[in-house]
GROMACS .gro file of C-alpha atoms in nm:
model
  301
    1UNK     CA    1   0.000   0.000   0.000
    2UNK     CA    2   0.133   0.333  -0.088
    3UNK     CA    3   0.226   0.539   0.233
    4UNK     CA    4  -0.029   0.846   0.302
    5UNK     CA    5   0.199   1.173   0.256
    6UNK     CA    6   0.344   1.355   0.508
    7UNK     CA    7   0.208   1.666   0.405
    8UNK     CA    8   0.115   1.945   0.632
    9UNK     CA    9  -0.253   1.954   0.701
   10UNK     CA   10  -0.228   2.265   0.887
   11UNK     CA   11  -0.080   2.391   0.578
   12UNK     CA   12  -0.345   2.269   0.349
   13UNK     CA   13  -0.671   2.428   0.545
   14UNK     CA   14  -0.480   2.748   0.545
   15UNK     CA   15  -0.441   2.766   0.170
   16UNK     CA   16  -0.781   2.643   0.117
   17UNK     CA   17  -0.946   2.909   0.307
   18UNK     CA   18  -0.668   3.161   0.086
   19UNK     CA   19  -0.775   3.009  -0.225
   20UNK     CA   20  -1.147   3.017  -0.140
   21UNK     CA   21  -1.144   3.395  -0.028
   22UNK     CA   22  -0.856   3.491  -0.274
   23UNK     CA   23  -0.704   3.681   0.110
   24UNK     CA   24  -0.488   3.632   0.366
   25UNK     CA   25  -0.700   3.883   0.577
   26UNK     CA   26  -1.050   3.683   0.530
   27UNK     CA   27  -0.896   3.313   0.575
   28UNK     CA   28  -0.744   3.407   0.896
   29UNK     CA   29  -1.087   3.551   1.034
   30UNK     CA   30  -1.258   3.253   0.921
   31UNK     CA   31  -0.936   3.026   1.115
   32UNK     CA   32  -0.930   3.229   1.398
   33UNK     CA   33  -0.534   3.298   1.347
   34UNK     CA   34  -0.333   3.618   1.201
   35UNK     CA   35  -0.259   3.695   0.855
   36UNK     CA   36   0.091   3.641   0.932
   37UNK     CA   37   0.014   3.284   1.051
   38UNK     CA   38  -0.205   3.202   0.713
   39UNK     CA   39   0.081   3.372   0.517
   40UNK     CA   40   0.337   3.145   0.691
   41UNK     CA   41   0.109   2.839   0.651
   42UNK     CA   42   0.072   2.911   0.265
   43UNK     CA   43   0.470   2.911   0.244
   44UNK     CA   44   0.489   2.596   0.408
   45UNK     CA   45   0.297   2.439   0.180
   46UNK     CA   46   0.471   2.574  -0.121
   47UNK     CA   47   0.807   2.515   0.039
   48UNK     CA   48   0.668   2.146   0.073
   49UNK     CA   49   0.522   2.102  -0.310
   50UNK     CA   50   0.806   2.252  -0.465
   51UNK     CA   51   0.586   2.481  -0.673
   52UNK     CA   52   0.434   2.873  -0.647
   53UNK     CA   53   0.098   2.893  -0.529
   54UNK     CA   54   0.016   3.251  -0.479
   55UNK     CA   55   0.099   3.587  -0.691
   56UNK     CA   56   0.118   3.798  -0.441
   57UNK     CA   57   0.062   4.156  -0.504
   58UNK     CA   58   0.067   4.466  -0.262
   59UNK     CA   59  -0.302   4.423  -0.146
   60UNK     CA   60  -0.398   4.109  -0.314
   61UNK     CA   61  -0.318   3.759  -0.394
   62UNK     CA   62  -0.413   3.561  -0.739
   63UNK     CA   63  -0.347   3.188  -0.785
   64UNK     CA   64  -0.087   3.067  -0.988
   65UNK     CA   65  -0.261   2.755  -1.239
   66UNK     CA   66  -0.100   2.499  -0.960
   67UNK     CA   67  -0.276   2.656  -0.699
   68UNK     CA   68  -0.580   2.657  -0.883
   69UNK     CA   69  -0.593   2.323  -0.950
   70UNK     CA   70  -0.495   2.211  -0.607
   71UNK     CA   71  -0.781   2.487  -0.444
   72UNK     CA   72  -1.051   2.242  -0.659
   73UNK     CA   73  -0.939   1.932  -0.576
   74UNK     CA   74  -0.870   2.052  -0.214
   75UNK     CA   75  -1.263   2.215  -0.218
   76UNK     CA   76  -1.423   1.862  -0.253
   77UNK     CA   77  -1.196   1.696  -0.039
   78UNK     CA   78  -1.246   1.924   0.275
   79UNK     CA   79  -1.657   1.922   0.173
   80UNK     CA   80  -1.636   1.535   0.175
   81UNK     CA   81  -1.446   1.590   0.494
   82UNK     CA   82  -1.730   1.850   0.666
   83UNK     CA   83  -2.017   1.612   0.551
   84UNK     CA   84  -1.868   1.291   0.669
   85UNK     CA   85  -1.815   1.493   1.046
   86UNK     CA   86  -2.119   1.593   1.042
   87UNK     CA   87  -2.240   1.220   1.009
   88UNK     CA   88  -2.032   1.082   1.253
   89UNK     CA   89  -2.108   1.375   1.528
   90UNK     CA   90  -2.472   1.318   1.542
   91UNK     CA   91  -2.569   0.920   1.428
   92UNK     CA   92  -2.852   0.940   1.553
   93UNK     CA   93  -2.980   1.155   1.459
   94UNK     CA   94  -3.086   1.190   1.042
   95UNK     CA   95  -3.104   1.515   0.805
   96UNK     CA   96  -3.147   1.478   0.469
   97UNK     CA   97  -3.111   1.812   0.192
   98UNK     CA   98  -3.351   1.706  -0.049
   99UNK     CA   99  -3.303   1.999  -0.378
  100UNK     CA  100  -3.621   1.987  -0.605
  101UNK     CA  101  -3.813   2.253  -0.848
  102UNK     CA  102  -4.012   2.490  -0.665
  103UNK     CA  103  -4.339   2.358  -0.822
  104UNK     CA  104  -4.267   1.986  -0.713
  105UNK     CA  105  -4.200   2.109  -0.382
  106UNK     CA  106  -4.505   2.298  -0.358
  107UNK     CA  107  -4.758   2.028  -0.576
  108UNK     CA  108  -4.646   1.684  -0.509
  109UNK     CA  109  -4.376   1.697  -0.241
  110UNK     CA  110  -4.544   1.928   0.036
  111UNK     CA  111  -4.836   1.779   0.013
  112UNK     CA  112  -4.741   1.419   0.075
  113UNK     CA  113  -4.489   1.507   0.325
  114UNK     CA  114  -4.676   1.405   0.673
  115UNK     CA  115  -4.676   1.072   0.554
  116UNK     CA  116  -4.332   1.051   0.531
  117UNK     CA  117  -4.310   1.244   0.840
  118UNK     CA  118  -4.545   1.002   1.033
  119UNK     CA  119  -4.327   0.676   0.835
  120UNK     CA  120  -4.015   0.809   0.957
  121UNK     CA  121  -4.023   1.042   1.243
  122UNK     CA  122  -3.652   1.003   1.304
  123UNK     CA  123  -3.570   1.151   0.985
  124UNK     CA  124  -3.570   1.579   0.986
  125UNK     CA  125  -3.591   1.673   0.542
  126UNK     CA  126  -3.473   2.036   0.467
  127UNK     CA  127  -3.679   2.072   0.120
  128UNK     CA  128  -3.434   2.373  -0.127
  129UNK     CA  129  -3.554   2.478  -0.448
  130UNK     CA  130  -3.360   2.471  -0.785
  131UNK     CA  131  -3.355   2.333  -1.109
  132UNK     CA  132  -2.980   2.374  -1.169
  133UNK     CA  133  -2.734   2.057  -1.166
  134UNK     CA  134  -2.691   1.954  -0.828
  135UNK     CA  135  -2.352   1.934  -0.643
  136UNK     CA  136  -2.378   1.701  -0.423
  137UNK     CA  137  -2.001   1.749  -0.225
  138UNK     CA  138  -2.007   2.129  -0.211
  139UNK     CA  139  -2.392   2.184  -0.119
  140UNK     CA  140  -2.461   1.901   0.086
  141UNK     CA  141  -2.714   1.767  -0.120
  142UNK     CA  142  -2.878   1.412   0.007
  143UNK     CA  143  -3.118   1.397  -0.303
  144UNK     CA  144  -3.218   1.588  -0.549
  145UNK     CA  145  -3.537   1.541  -0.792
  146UNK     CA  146  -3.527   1.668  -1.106
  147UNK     CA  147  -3.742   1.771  -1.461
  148UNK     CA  148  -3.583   1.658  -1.736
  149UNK     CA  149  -3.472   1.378  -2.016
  150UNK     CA  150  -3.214   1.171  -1.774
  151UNK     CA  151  -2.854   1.084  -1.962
  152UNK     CA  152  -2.738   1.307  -1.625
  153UNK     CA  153  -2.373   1.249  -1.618
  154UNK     CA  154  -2.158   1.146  -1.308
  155UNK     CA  155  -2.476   1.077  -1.111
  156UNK     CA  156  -2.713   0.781  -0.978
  157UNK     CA  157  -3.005   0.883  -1.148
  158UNK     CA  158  -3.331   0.657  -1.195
  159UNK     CA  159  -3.687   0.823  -1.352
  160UNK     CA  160  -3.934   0.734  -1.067
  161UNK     CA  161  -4.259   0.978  -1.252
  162UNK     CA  162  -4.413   0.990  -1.579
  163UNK     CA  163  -4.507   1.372  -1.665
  164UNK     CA  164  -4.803   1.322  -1.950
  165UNK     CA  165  -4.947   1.669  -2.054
  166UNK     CA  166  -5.323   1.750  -2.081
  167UNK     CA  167  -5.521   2.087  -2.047
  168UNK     CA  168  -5.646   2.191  -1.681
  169UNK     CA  169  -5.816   2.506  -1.628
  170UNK     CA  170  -6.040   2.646  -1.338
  171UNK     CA  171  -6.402   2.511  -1.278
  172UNK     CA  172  -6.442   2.936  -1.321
  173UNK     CA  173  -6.284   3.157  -1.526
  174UNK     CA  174  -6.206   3.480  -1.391
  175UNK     CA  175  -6.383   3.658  -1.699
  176UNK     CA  176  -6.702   3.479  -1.643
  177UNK     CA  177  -6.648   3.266  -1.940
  178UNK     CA  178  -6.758   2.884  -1.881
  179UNK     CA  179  -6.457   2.653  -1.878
  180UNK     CA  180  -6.404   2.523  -2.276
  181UNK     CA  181  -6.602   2.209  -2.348
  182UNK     CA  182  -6.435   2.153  -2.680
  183UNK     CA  183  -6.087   2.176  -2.803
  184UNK     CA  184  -6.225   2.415  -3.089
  185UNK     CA  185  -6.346   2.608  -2.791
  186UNK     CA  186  -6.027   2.764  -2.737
  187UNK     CA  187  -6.054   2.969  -2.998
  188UNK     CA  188  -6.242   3.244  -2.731
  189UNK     CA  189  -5.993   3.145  -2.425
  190UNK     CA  190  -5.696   3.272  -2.348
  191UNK     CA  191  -5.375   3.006  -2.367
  192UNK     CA  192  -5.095   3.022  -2.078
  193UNK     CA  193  -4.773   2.900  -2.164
  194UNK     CA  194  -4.498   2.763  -1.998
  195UNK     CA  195  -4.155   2.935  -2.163
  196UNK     CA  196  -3.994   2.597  -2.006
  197UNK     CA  197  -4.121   2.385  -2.261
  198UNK     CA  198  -4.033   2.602  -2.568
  199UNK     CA  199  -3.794   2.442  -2.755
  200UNK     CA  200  -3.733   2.106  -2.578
  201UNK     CA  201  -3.745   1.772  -2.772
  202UNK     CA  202  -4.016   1.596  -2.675
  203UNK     CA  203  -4.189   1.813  -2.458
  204UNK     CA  204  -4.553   1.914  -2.581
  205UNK     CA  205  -4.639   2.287  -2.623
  206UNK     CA  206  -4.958   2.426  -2.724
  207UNK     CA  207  -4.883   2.381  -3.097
  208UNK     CA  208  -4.807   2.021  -3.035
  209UNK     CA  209  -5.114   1.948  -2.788
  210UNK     CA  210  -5.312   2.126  -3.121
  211UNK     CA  211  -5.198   1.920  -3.368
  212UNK     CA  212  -5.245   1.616  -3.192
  213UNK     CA  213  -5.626   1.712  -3.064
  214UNK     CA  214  -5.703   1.781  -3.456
  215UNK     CA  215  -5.745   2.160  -3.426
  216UNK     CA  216  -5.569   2.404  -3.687
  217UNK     CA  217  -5.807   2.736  -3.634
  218UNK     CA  218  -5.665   2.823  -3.298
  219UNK     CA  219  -5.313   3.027  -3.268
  220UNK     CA  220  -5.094   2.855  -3.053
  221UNK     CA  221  -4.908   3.126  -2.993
  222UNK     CA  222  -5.184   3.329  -2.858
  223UNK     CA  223  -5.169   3.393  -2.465
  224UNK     CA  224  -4.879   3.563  -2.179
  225UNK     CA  225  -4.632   3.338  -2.138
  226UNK     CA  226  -4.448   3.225  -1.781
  227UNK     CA  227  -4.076   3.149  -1.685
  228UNK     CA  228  -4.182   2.819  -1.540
  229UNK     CA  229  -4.473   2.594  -1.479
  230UNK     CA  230  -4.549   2.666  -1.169
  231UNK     CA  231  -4.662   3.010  -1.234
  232UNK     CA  232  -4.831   2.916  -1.540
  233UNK     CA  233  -5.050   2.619  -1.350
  234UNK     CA  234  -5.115   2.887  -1.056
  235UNK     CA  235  -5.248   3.111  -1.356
  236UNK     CA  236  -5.454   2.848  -1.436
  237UNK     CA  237  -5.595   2.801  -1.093
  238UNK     CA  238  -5.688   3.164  -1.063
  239UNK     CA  239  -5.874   3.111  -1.373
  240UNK     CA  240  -5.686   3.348  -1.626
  241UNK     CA  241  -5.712   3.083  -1.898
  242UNK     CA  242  -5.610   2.735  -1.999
  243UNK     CA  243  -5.306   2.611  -1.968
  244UNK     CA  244  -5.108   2.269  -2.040
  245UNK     CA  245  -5.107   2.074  -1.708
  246UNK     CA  246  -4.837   1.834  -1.587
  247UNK     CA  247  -4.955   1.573  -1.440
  248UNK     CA  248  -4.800   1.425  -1.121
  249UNK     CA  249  -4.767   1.885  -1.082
  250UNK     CA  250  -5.169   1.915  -1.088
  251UNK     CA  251  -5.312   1.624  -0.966
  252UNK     CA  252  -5.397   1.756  -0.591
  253UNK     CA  253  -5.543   2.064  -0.768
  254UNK     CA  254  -5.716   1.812  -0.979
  255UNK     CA  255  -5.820   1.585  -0.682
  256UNK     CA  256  -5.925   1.926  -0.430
  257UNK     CA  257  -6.120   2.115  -0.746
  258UNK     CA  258  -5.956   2.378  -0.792
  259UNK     CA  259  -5.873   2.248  -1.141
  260UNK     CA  260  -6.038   2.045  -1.411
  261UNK     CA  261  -5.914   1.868  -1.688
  262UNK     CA  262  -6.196   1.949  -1.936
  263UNK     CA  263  -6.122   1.708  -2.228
  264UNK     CA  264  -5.835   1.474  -2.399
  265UNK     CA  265  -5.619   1.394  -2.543
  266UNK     CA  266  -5.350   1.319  -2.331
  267UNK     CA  267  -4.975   1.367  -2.495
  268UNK     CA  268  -4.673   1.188  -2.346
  269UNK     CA  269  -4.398   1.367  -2.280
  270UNK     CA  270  -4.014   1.306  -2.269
  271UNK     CA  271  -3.939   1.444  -1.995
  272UNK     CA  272  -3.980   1.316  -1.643
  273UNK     CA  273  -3.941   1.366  -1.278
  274UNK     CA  274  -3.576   1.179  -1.202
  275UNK     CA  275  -3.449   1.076  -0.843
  276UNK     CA  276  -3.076   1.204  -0.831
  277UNK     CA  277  -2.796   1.041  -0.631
  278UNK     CA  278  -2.397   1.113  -0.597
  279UNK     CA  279  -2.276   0.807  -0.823
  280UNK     CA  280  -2.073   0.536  -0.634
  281UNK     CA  281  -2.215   0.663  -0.338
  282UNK     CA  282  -2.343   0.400  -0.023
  283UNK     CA  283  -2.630   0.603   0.052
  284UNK     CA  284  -2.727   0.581   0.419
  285UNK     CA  285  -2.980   0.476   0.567
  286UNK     CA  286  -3.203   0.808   0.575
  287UNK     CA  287  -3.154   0.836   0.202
  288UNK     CA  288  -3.235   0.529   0.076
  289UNK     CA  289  -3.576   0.530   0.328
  290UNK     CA  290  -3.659   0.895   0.177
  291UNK     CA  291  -3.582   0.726  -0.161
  292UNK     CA  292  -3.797   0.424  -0.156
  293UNK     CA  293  -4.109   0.661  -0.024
  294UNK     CA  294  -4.065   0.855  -0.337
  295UNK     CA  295  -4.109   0.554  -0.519
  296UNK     CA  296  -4.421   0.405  -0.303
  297UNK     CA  297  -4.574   0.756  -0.324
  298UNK     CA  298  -4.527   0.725  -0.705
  299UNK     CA  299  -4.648   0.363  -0.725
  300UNK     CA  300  -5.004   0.486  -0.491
  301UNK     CA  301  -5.057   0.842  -0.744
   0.00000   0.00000   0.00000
């Protein structure tokens, strides 16, 4: 077995928290020593690589490329480090960072969550919203669930919801106008639109949901436009016009009445809801429990 190196670990966190803040000053207040003792730390180092870490200027430092590689590969080694404490301080205790869209959170997660809460009381979820790729070693992330067409790279990742696409609108419509009862109905209604779908392989739009219900005298263009679904289902629910539904996203709305689904067809759609993992990772305990309720609360929908 190759023999660990005897490098200076003192040395490392110092340039770490250098690298990180790009200043002596700021490291040292976050390590509780001088600059002088950072500075010192940050020579040993170098003195022990054999290579120039720092440019150091009159009132600022810059990396040199050496010290820019080692501040990445030093990043997810002291995260790994911080998580893996954080484990071992409190066993017995279980919290899980679950990262998910905002609408999820709000239309499928939230309200399911007092089952899993009454499954596994042990177990204490801190639900963040995003849609962006999830680092797992710098953020902390458990799980994350995302929208999208899978082939996610470096990751466990396993499709765990369909997402077929249908119209839903209010029982109401804010204008006084009686929900549509046939597709060539929505020729007087106003279409919402999700900009998240524009332009995405697979993933039905208004033109598409058109073409496929047989109608060609309705612009599909024709209605405001949102930045996500969310808003545009919420639209929907206030009754401001008709918009393309999601389904695991509107069922509850569906279920409590403040939507309806007022007529087919329904169009599949290539995109999904995905269960997202750190690859090679043995998940503990807490995360594979939270993991299989997702997929028993899938399985019951």
């Amino acid at each position: 077995m190759k023999p660990r190196h005897p490098v200076p670990l003192n040395a490392l966190r110092a340039f770490e928290a250098a690298a990180r803040c790009l200043s002596f000053q700021l490291a040292a207040e976050q390590l509780f020593v001088t600059p002088a003792a950072v500075s010192h730390q940050v020579k040993r180092l170098e003195a022990y690589l054999g290579v120039k870490l720092f440019h150091r200027g009159h009132r600022a430092v810059e990396l040199t490329a050496e010290g820019d590689a080692l501040a990445a590969s030093l990043g997810e080694l002291f995260a790994s480090l911080d998580l893996a404490l954080d484990r071992a301080i409190a066993p017995t205790t279980a919290h899980l960072r679950v990262s998910t869209m905002e609408s999820f959170a709000a239309k499928w997660l939230a309200p399911r969550l007092h089952r899993f809460h009454r499954d596994c009381p042990e177990l204490k979820l801190r639900i963040e919203t995003g849609n962006e790729p999830a680092d797992f070693v710098r953020d902390g992330i458990d799980v994350a669930i995302r929208y999208g067409p899978g082939g996610y790279s470096g990751v466990r990742a396993e499709r765990f919801l369909d997402a077929p696409v249908f119209p839903v609108c209010a029982p109401v419509l804010a204008d006084g106008q009686s929900p549509p009862a046939t597709p060539d109905d929505l020729r007087q209604h106003t279409l919402l639109h999700d900009e998240s779908a524009t332009g995405r392989a697979g993933v039905p739009d208004w033109a598409a949901w058109l073409k496929a219900s047989g109608v060609d005298k309705v612009d599909a263009t024709r209605g405001p436009v949102f930045a996500s679904i969310y808003l545009a289902q919420e639209a929907a629910v206030a009754g401001h016009g008709i918009a393309l539904g999601v389904a695991p996203l509107v069922e509850d709305d569906l279920r409590r009445g403040r939507l309806i689904k007022p007529f087919e067809p329904v169009l599949a759609n290539a995109y999904g809801f995905w269960i997202v993992r750190r690859q090679g990772d043995d998940a503990s305990p807490a995360v594979e429990a939270f993991c299989r309720w997702l997929r028993n609360e899938a399985c019951a929908a």
